[in-house]
Tab-separated table of C-alpha atoms in Angstrom:
chain	number	residue	atom	x	y	z
A	1	MET	CA	-98.022	163.221	187.158
A	2	ASN	CA	-100.663	162.694	189.816
A	3	ASN	CA	-101.900	165.565	191.665
A	4	ARG	CA	-101.683	165.136	194.987
A	5	GLY	CA	-101.698	168.190	196.017
A	6	ILE	CA	-105.134	168.908	199.390
A	7	THR	CA	-107.299	171.618	197.293
A	8	PHE	CA	-110.615	171.872	199.251
A	9	HIS	CA	-113.838	172.981	197.738
A	10	LEU	CA	-115.371	174.191	200.619
A	11	LYS	CA	-118.405	176.182	198.254
A	12	ASN	CA	-119.028	171.928	197.421
A	13	PRO	CA	-119.446	171.293	201.544
A	14	ALA	CA	-122.307	168.402	200.205
A	15	ASN	CA	-118.365	166.072	199.378
A	16	TYR	CA	-117.577	166.633	203.204
A	17	LEU	CA	-120.575	165.130	204.051
A	18	PRO	CA	-118.941	161.709	204.257
A	19	LEU	CA	-116.324	163.063	207.170
A	20	LEU	CA	-119.337	164.984	209.366
A	21	LEU	CA	-120.583	161.102	210.018
A	22	LEU	CA	-117.271	159.623	211.344
A	23	PRO	CA	-118.917	160.482	215.328
A	24	LEU	CA	-122.587	158.990	215.067
A	25	TRP	CA	-120.128	156.410	213.188
A	26	ILE	CA	-118.199	155.386	216.793
A	27	LEU	CA	-121.555	156.683	219.359
A	28	LEU	CA	-123.295	154.464	217.642
A	29	TYR	CA	-120.312	150.889	217.196
A	30	ARG	CA	-119.341	152.342	220.408
A	31	ASN	CA	-123.184	151.982	221.943
A	32	LEU	CA	-124.072	149.009	219.382
A	33	HIS	CA	-123.803	145.713	222.623
A	34	GLY	CA	-126.194	148.270	225.356
A	35	LEU	CA	-128.124	148.277	221.952
A	36	THR	CA	-128.638	145.017	221.367
A	37	ASP	CA	-128.929	144.128	224.602
A	38	PHE	CA	-131.708	146.631	224.638
A	39	PHE	CA	-132.810	145.182	221.614
A	40	VAL	CA	-133.277	142.027	222.205
A	41	TYR	CA	-134.312	141.290	226.258
A	42	ASP	CA	-136.976	144.415	226.384
A	43	VAL	CA	-137.792	144.956	223.308
A	44	PHE	CA	-138.468	141.241	221.807
A	45	ASN	CA	-138.425	140.380	225.846
A	46	LEU	CA	-136.187	137.791	224.717
A	47	ILE	CA	-134.748	135.061	228.126
A	48	LYS	CA	-131.411	135.489	228.029
A	49	GLY	CA	-129.982	132.101	227.675
A	50	THR	CA	-131.870	130.315	225.761
A	51	HIS	CA	-131.192	129.349	222.554
A	52	LEU	CA	-133.410	131.956	220.282
A	53	ALA	CA	-132.089	134.527	222.415
A	54	ASP	CA	-128.222	133.907	221.232
A	55	SER	CA	-128.663	132.950	217.456
A	56	VAL	CA	-130.876	137.183	217.498
A	57	TRP	CA	-128.825	138.428	219.530
A	58	PHE	CA	-126.085	136.777	217.502
A	59	PHE	CA	-127.422	138.716	213.903
A	60	VAL	CA	-128.984	141.631	215.744
A	61	PHE	CA	-125.388	142.616	217.002
A	62	GLU	CA	-123.059	141.361	214.457
A	63	VAL	CA	-125.199	142.452	210.267
A	64	PRO	CA	-124.726	146.184	212.271
A	65	LYS	CA	-121.407	146.101	213.299
A	66	VAL	CA	-119.817	144.251	209.563
A	67	LEU	CA	-121.757	146.643	207.696
A	68	LEU	CA	-120.716	150.128	209.729
A	69	LEU	CA	-116.768	148.711	209.610
A	70	LEU	CA	-117.191	148.000	205.687
A	71	THR	CA	-118.506	150.966	205.873
A	72	LEU	CA	-115.763	152.667	207.172
A	73	ILE	CA	-112.647	151.213	205.888
A	74	ILE	CA	-114.605	150.700	201.983
A	75	PHE	CA	-114.100	154.471	202.524
A	76	ALA	CA	-110.901	154.972	202.801
A	77	VAL	CA	-109.420	152.129	201.447
A	78	GLY	CA	-111.367	153.685	198.676
A	79	ILE	CA	-109.313	157.733	199.379
A	80	VAL	CA	-106.320	155.213	199.173
A	81	ARG	CA	-106.474	153.248	196.030
A	82	SER	CA	-107.374	156.673	194.218
A	83	TYR	CA	-103.383	157.531	194.856
A	84	PHE	CA	-102.209	153.961	192.621
A	85	SER	CA	-102.915	152.384	190.057
A	86	PRO	CA	-102.205	149.643	187.605
A	87	GLU	CA	-99.905	152.241	185.512
A	88	ARG	CA	-98.295	152.947	187.930
A	89	THR	CA	-97.892	149.453	189.443
A	90	ARG	CA	-96.767	148.982	185.832
A	91	LYS	CA	-94.101	151.093	186.096
A	92	ALA	CA	-92.295	149.742	189.701
A	93	LEU	CA	-92.534	145.967	188.541
A	94	GLU	CA	-90.628	147.350	184.994
A	95	GLY	CA	-86.986	145.671	184.842
A	96	LYS	CA	-87.766	143.828	188.227
A	97	SER	CA	-86.095	140.396	188.598
A	98	LEU	CA	-87.952	137.383	189.378
A	99	PHE	CA	-87.872	136.522	193.045
A	100	THR	CA	-88.412	140.566	194.272
A	101	GLY	CA	-90.897	141.218	191.034
A	102	ASN	CA	-93.362	138.511	192.559
A	103	VAL	CA	-92.160	140.572	196.366
A	104	MET	CA	-93.269	143.002	195.008
A	105	ALA	CA	-96.662	142.353	192.561
A	106	ALA	CA	-98.270	140.433	195.840
A	107	SER	CA	-97.909	143.271	198.440
A	108	LEU	CA	-99.466	146.047	194.797
A	109	GLY	CA	-102.046	143.853	194.365
A	110	ILE	CA	-103.611	144.409	198.140
A	111	VAL	CA	-103.356	148.066	197.381
A	112	THR	CA	-104.143	148.124	193.168
A	113	PRO	CA	-107.812	148.975	192.493
A	114	PHE	CA	-108.364	145.327	191.329
A	115	CYS	CA	-112.113	143.701	189.462
A	116	SER	CA	-112.189	140.889	188.011
A	117	CYS	CA	-113.837	142.653	185.075
A	118	SER	CA	-110.168	144.537	184.476
A	119	ALA	CA	-108.339	141.445	184.864
A	120	ILE	CA	-107.944	140.704	180.967
A	121	PRO	CA	-107.190	144.397	179.884
A	122	LEU	CA	-104.623	144.583	182.874
A	123	PHE	CA	-102.363	141.267	182.495
A	124	LEU	CA	-102.614	141.887	178.427
A	125	GLY	CA	-100.862	145.651	179.969
A	126	PHE	CA	-98.705	143.825	181.745
A	127	ILE	CA	-96.778	141.458	179.764
A	128	GLU	CA	-96.767	143.258	177.176
A	129	SER	CA	-94.344	145.816	178.953
A	130	GLY	CA	-93.238	142.792	179.682
A	131	ILE	CA	-92.885	142.574	182.671
A	132	PRO	CA	-92.622	137.709	182.789
A	133	LEU	CA	-95.556	135.988	183.639
A	134	GLY	CA	-94.111	134.340	186.859
A	135	VAL	CA	-93.909	137.867	188.391
A	136	THR	CA	-97.904	138.739	187.136
A	137	PHE	CA	-98.934	135.996	188.802
A	138	SER	CA	-98.080	136.962	192.281
A	139	PHE	CA	-100.378	140.075	191.164
A	140	LEU	CA	-103.263	137.979	189.986
A	141	ILE	CA	-103.434	136.043	192.420
A	142	ALA	CA	-102.906	138.927	195.417
A	143	ALA	CA	-105.169	141.638	194.131
A	144	PRO	CA	-108.799	139.243	194.339
A	145	MET	CA	-107.710	137.210	197.293
A	146	ILE	CA	-106.070	139.492	199.661
A	147	ASN	CA	-109.359	142.207	199.869
A	148	GLU	CA	-110.659	144.646	202.082
A	149	VAL	CA	-114.022	143.104	202.781
A	150	ALA	CA	-112.462	139.984	203.390
A	151	VAL	CA	-109.994	141.469	205.334
A	152	VAL	CA	-112.878	143.646	207.608
A	153	LEU	CA	-115.026	140.601	208.038
A	154	LEU	CA	-111.766	138.709	209.355
A	155	PHE	CA	-110.946	141.660	211.120
A	156	GLY	CA	-114.911	141.782	213.208
A	157	LEU	CA	-115.642	138.167	213.136
A	158	PHE	CA	-112.485	136.765	213.770
A	159	GLY	CA	-110.449	139.155	215.529
A	160	TRP	CA	-107.131	141.118	214.805
A	161	LYS	CA	-105.404	138.043	214.876
A	162	THR	CA	-106.987	135.694	212.048
A	163	ALA	CA	-106.901	138.510	209.979
A	164	VAL	CA	-103.538	139.347	210.015
A	165	ILE	CA	-102.351	135.444	210.141
A	166	TYR	CA	-105.094	135.540	206.702
A	167	VAL	CA	-102.922	138.577	204.749
A	168	ILE	CA	-99.873	136.826	204.726
A	169	THR	CA	-100.152	133.358	204.093
A	170	GLY	CA	-101.848	134.703	201.956
A	171	LEU	CA	-99.368	137.070	200.667
A	172	PHE	CA	-96.486	134.056	201.261
A	173	ILE	CA	-99.420	131.875	198.667
A	174	ALA	CA	-99.484	135.087	195.444
A	175	ILE	CA	-95.219	134.595	195.963
A	176	THR	CA	-94.061	131.411	196.048
A	177	ALA	CA	-97.139	131.008	193.362
A	178	GLY	CA	-96.215	133.841	191.138
A	179	TRP	CA	-92.347	132.309	191.681
A	180	VAL	CA	-93.003	128.757	191.308
A	181	ILE	CA	-95.327	129.164	187.726
A	182	GLY	CA	-92.882	131.871	186.572
A	183	ARG	CA	-89.367	128.958	186.933
A	184	LEU	CA	-92.244	126.355	184.455
A	185	HIS	CA	-91.436	129.198	182.055
A	186	LEU	CA	-95.094	128.648	180.901
A	187	GLU	CA	-95.065	131.592	178.514
A	188	LYS	CA	-96.338	128.615	175.222
A	189	TRP	CA	-99.426	128.564	177.095
A	190	VAL	CA	-100.233	132.063	176.989
A	191	GLU	CA	-102.638	132.338	173.679
A	192	SER	CA	-100.228	133.223	170.656
A	193	TRP	CA	-101.625	136.492	169.708
A	194	VAL	CA	-101.058	137.664	173.244
A	195	TYR	CA	-97.920	138.004	172.424
A	196	GLU	CA	-98.216	139.070	169.201
A	197	LEU	CA	-100.059	142.221	170.835
A	198	LYS	CA	-99.242	145.943	170.621
A	199	ALA	CA	-101.157	148.205	173.070
A	200	GLY	CA	-100.898	152.383	172.461
A	201	ASP	CA	-99.195	155.030	174.404
A	202	HIS	CA	-101.190	155.135	177.417
A	203	PRO	CA	-102.738	158.132	178.143
A	204	GLU	CA	-101.760	160.949	180.020
A	205	ASP	CA	-103.212	160.307	183.992
A	206	GLU	CA	-106.457	162.262	184.699
A	207	LYS	CA	-105.694	165.330	187.545
A	208	LEU	CA	-107.329	164.556	190.836
A	209	THR	CA	-108.359	166.957	193.591
A	210	PHE	CA	-108.545	165.815	197.227
A	211	ALA	CA	-112.661	166.214	196.758
A	212	GLN	CA	-112.380	164.122	193.383
A	213	ARG	CA	-110.854	161.465	195.980
A	214	ILE	CA	-113.589	161.932	198.667
A	215	ARG	CA	-116.044	160.829	195.967
A	216	MET	CA	-114.151	158.184	195.023
A	217	GLY	CA	-114.350	156.961	198.180
A	218	TYR	CA	-118.205	157.431	199.072
A	219	GLY	CA	-118.592	155.701	195.634
A	220	ALA	CA	-116.979	152.954	196.532
A	221	VAL	CA	-119.685	152.221	198.974
A	222	LYS	CA	-122.018	152.801	197.222
A	223	GLU	CA	-121.041	150.990	194.658
A	224	ILE	CA	-119.124	147.372	197.572
A	225	VAL	CA	-121.223	148.273	200.943
A	226	GLY	CA	-124.328	148.287	197.917
A	227	LYS	CA	-123.294	144.867	197.061
A	228	VAL	CA	-122.742	143.422	199.458
A	229	TRP	CA	-124.524	144.098	202.548
A	230	LEU	CA	-127.698	141.443	201.137
A	231	TYR	CA	-124.720	138.447	201.156
A	232	VAL	CA	-123.595	139.849	204.193
A	233	THR	CA	-127.282	139.190	205.731
A	234	LEU	CA	-127.677	135.656	204.709
A	235	GLY	CA	-123.947	135.144	205.712
A	236	VAL	CA	-125.335	136.200	208.880
A	237	ALA	CA	-128.181	134.703	209.429
A	238	VAL	CA	-127.208	131.197	208.515
A	239	GLY	CA	-124.308	131.524	210.840
A	240	ALA	CA	-126.618	132.499	213.568
A	241	GLY	CA	-128.653	130.419	213.290
A	242	VAL	CA	-125.706	127.533	213.321
A	243	HIS	CA	-123.990	129.825	216.897
A	244	GLY	CA	-127.802	129.329	218.890
A	245	TYR	CA	-128.346	125.851	217.906
A	246	VAL	CA	-126.300	123.489	216.274
A	247	PRO	CA	-124.767	121.605	219.446
A	248	GLN	CA	-120.886	121.392	220.703
A	249	ASP	CA	-118.461	119.952	218.520
A	250	PHE	CA	-120.914	119.666	215.728
A	251	MET	CA	-118.233	119.719	212.756
A	252	ALA	CA	-115.997	118.983	214.628
A	253	SER	CA	-115.759	115.083	213.016
A	254	VAL	CA	-116.250	116.924	209.655
A	255	MET	CA	-113.840	119.309	210.232
A	256	GLY	CA	-111.790	119.402	212.878
A	257	ASP	CA	-108.053	118.984	212.933
A	258	LYS	CA	-108.168	115.681	214.290
A	259	VAL	CA	-109.704	114.301	211.055
A	260	TRP	CA	-106.154	113.957	207.711
A	261	TYR	CA	-108.167	114.431	205.022
A	262	SER	CA	-109.901	117.832	205.710
A	263	VAL	CA	-108.184	120.647	204.330
A	264	PRO	CA	-107.618	118.729	200.073
A	265	LEU	CA	-111.769	117.885	201.162
A	266	SER	CA	-112.104	121.929	202.215
A	267	VAL	CA	-110.308	123.294	198.867
A	268	LEU	CA	-111.644	121.571	196.525
A	269	ILE	CA	-114.534	122.079	197.786
A	270	GLY	CA	-114.201	125.643	198.003
A	271	ILE	CA	-112.931	125.656	194.051
A	272	PRO	CA	-115.830	125.861	192.321
A	273	LEU	CA	-117.709	127.031	194.762
A	274	TYR	CA	-118.153	130.485	194.225
A	275	SER	CA	-119.274	132.908	196.608
A	276	ASN	CA	-117.864	136.184	197.758
A	277	ALA	CA	-116.257	136.777	201.328
A	278	ALA	CA	-119.227	138.587	202.530
A	279	GLY	CA	-121.065	135.848	202.571
A	280	ILE	CA	-118.700	132.899	203.191
A	281	ILE	CA	-116.833	134.329	206.062
A	282	PRO	CA	-119.362	135.168	208.599
A	283	ILE	CA	-120.753	131.551	208.474
A	284	VAL	CA	-116.915	130.267	208.718
A	285	SER	CA	-116.683	131.850	211.951
A	286	ALA	CA	-119.614	130.517	213.181
A	287	LEU	CA	-118.668	126.730	212.499
A	288	ILE	CA	-114.490	127.481	213.779
A	289	GLY	CA	-117.063	128.304	216.945
A	290	LYS	CA	-118.568	124.656	216.418
A	291	GLY	CA	-114.991	122.770	217.170
A	292	ALA	CA	-114.077	123.680	212.934
A	293	ALA	CA	-110.068	123.665	212.519
A	294	LEU	CA	-108.898	127.495	212.248
A	295	GLY	CA	-106.772	125.783	208.991
A	296	THR	CA	-108.702	123.896	207.795
A	297	SER	CA	-111.392	127.240	207.367
A	298	LEU	CA	-108.891	129.402	206.464
A	299	ALA	CA	-108.166	126.907	203.350
A	300	PHE	CA	-111.682	127.072	202.981
A	301	MET	CA	-112.902	130.273	202.522
A	302	MET	CA	-108.914	131.248	200.396
A	303	ALA	CA	-110.352	128.808	197.608
A	304	VAL	CA	-113.620	130.037	198.316
A	305	ILE	CA	-112.318	133.464	198.007
A	306	GLY	CA	-108.773	133.075	195.619
A	307	LEU	CA	-109.528	130.561	193.061
A	308	SER	CA	-112.550	131.388	192.156
A	309	LEU	CA	-114.554	129.359	188.468
A	310	PRO	CA	-115.848	132.841	186.940
A	311	GLU	CA	-112.589	134.088	186.876
A	312	MET	CA	-110.758	131.578	185.492
A	313	ILE	CA	-113.646	131.382	182.385
A	314	ILE	CA	-112.506	134.640	181.524
A	315	LEU	CA	-108.774	134.031	182.182
A	316	ARG	CA	-109.468	131.491	179.843
A	317	LYS	CA	-109.132	134.302	176.696
A	318	VAL	CA	-105.309	134.971	177.359
A	319	LEU	CA	-104.566	131.636	179.247
A	320	LYS	CA	-104.050	128.498	177.599
A	321	LEU	CA	-106.048	125.485	179.509
A	322	PRO	CA	-102.892	124.050	180.629
A	323	LEU	CA	-101.955	126.694	182.628
A	324	ILE	CA	-105.015	127.616	184.102
A	325	PHE	CA	-105.011	124.208	185.292
A	326	THR	CA	-101.396	124.536	186.706
A	327	PHE	CA	-101.991	128.316	188.260
A	328	ILE	CA	-105.071	126.217	189.919
A	329	GLY	CA	-102.628	123.300	191.527
A	330	VAL	CA	-100.106	125.418	192.019
A	331	VAL	CA	-102.293	128.388	194.813
A	332	GLY	CA	-104.459	124.893	195.968
A	333	THR	CA	-100.839	123.324	196.945
A	334	GLY	CA	-99.957	126.492	198.784
A	335	ILE	CA	-103.569	127.104	200.635
A	336	LEU	CA	-103.651	123.816	201.052
A	337	MET	CA	-99.537	124.153	202.813
A	338	VAL	CA	-101.298	127.074	204.396
A	339	GLY	CA	-104.363	124.818	206.473
A	340	TYR	CA	-102.133	122.153	207.431
A	341	LEU	CA	-99.888	124.076	208.702
A	342	PHE	CA	-101.931	126.280	211.185
A	343	ASN	CA	-104.053	122.994	212.113
A	344	TYR	CA	-100.663	122.059	213.438
A	345	ILE	CA	-100.028	124.901	214.696
A	346	PHE	CA	-103.504	125.740	216.715
B	1	MET	CA	-118.401	164.050	167.934
B	2	GLU	CA	-117.567	160.769	168.229
B	3	ILE	CA	-118.151	159.037	171.143
B	4	LYS	CA	-116.451	155.140	172.274
B	5	ILE	CA	-117.132	153.711	175.274
B	6	LEU	CA	-114.235	150.893	176.218
B	7	GLY	CA	-115.465	148.069	177.709
B	8	THR	CA	-115.489	144.027	177.533
B	9	GLY	CA	-119.158	143.289	179.429
B	10	CYS	CA	-119.465	144.211	182.608
B	11	THR	CA	-121.667	145.793	184.888
B	12	ASN	CA	-119.542	148.939	185.453
B	13	CYS	CA	-118.862	149.265	181.781
B	14	LYS	CA	-122.632	149.230	181.572
B	15	ASN	CA	-123.151	151.628	183.506
B	16	LEU	CA	-121.609	153.914	182.188
B	17	GLU	CA	-122.925	153.868	178.702
B	18	LYS	CA	-126.329	154.821	180.417
B	19	ALA	CA	-124.828	157.670	182.179
B	20	THR	CA	-122.699	158.638	179.058
B	21	ARG	CA	-125.961	158.520	176.375
B	22	GLN	CA	-128.165	160.619	179.142
B	23	ALA	CA	-125.509	163.798	179.995
B	24	VAL	CA	-125.734	163.592	175.731
B	25	ALA	CA	-129.091	163.437	175.275
B	26	GLU	CA	-129.791	165.496	178.197
B	27	LEU	CA	-126.548	168.200	176.987
B	28	LYS	CA	-128.415	167.592	173.302
B	29	LEU	CA	-125.624	167.307	171.591
B	30	ASP	CA	-124.774	166.137	168.027
B	31	ALA	CA	-123.173	163.054	168.909
B	32	SER	CA	-122.542	159.151	168.283
B	33	VAL	CA	-122.032	157.927	171.393
B	34	VAL	CA	-120.470	153.574	170.451
B	35	LYS	CA	-119.440	150.607	172.398
B	36	GLU	CA	-116.252	149.099	171.761
B	37	GLU	CA	-115.714	145.034	173.175
B	38	ASP	CA	-113.050	144.254	171.019
B	39	ILE	CA	-110.094	143.319	173.472
B	40	VAL	CA	-107.872	143.802	171.178
B	41	LYS	CA	-108.792	146.983	170.161
B	42	ILE	CA	-109.297	148.637	173.587
B	43	MET	CA	-105.087	147.221	174.198
B	44	GLY	CA	-104.731	149.659	171.729
B	45	TYR	CA	-106.178	152.806	173.270
B	46	GLY	CA	-103.377	151.899	175.850
B	47	ILE	CA	-105.603	151.818	179.098
B	48	MET	CA	-105.824	148.609	181.752
B	49	ARG	CA	-108.891	149.706	182.642
B	50	THR	CA	-112.614	149.154	182.172
B	51	PRO	CA	-114.883	151.500	181.442
B	52	ALA	CA	-113.113	153.979	179.613
B	53	LEU	CA	-114.318	157.028	177.847
B	54	VAL	CA	-112.306	158.676	174.103
B	55	VAL	CA	-113.977	160.932	172.626
B	56	ASP	CA	-112.916	161.439	168.883
B	57	GLU	CA	-110.077	158.835	169.209
B	58	LYS	CA	-108.528	160.561	172.898
B	59	VAL	CA	-108.913	158.888	176.491
B	60	LEU	CA	-110.901	161.434	178.622
B	61	PHE	CA	-110.522	158.922	181.558
B	62	TYR	CA	-110.188	154.740	182.523
B	63	GLY	CA	-110.856	152.885	185.642
B	64	ARG	CA	-114.551	155.191	187.487
B	65	ILE	CA	-117.539	155.630	186.843
B	66	PRO	CA	-118.270	159.587	187.004
B	67	SER	CA	-121.740	160.924	188.077
B	68	VAL	CA	-123.465	162.529	185.465
B	69	SER	CA	-123.631	165.751	186.474
B	70	GLU	CA	-119.240	165.767	186.399
B	71	LEU	CA	-119.992	163.550	182.616
B	72	LYS	CA	-121.906	166.478	181.161
B	73	GLU	CA	-119.281	169.066	182.296
B	74	MET	CA	-116.362	166.877	181.035
B	75	LEU	CA	-118.840	166.699	177.487
B	76	SER	CA	-119.495	170.438	177.110
B	77	LYS	CA	-115.918	171.307	177.757
B	78	LYS	CA	-115.000	169.315	174.980
């Protein structure tokens, strides 16, 4: 088993450097509003209330805010995730009945480290140890859709309520879609070699010290923030343009809740559109300010983030085409229902 | 010694290969470094996360990329 004890290596204080940056983080985050005012109105000398000032203010405020939030949360999530592993998740799911298994698989999908390049070994490992296909799908739907980057961006740009709604509806879709796929008994559409595969014995878990876990959190920040900062900047730049220059209620005629076809249309556009959460969420947040409905926007983001073409191509190695289309169909229907529901409620 | 990097060709796997080659060169180890990309063979090692490092058919770690210095420390103990 993993070593959960805390072992401090004080002879190597560099490992704890990230923790010492926390006060600086708080200072910056709390004063961001004032700093932005200072830069936009005093340094750039823009006049408050103009389109240009609005756009620039949005950009100068949102980019550092989102990047600060991402850095802190990804660091924390990186440490938390070092206590979870697909191997342990698999063990927890073994022998669980269909519905309980789906609920657990979707929930564990949020915290278990997952990268789409590991989707195949993970799928094979689950199936090989006898975890039902439907339960495996619940995991494969939740893991990419409910990720920390999406949740942080939703929290930063939409507020905590939307972030919570996204997580809950994402879980709901992962649980029901997995359950439906399980009930349909589609094992015949899994490539036949998958069931003949004989995996080797699982090697012993590495024992990690707390210092190593901190380094893993630090590594996650370097890897993820290093990759998404550009998308965040570009996404917020487009969002800033929309925010300052697009007329109020402009989106109401395309993405508004009065347009019945807006939800299916945004899902259809969202599936082949491959972008990560970092690029798409800032743009959608600006569109909501211009009359786009919350349900429609939510459905669009879920389709873009949760159903990505590259992942389908990876999964094609183990799944036959009819199963991939069923997967897209079932998850797409779930997203559609969520979209209509939220347009109806709000 | 025979070092295998298990991975299906994602960026992380390539990064691990690069770091491993650097560690081997810096330690001046007499080791062969090969990449294993066949998923069926990878599963034979019982792992569910890539990339992984196998030394003389034994899995050393999986699902993460240690720094070159950590790699050197691990490989020199072998």
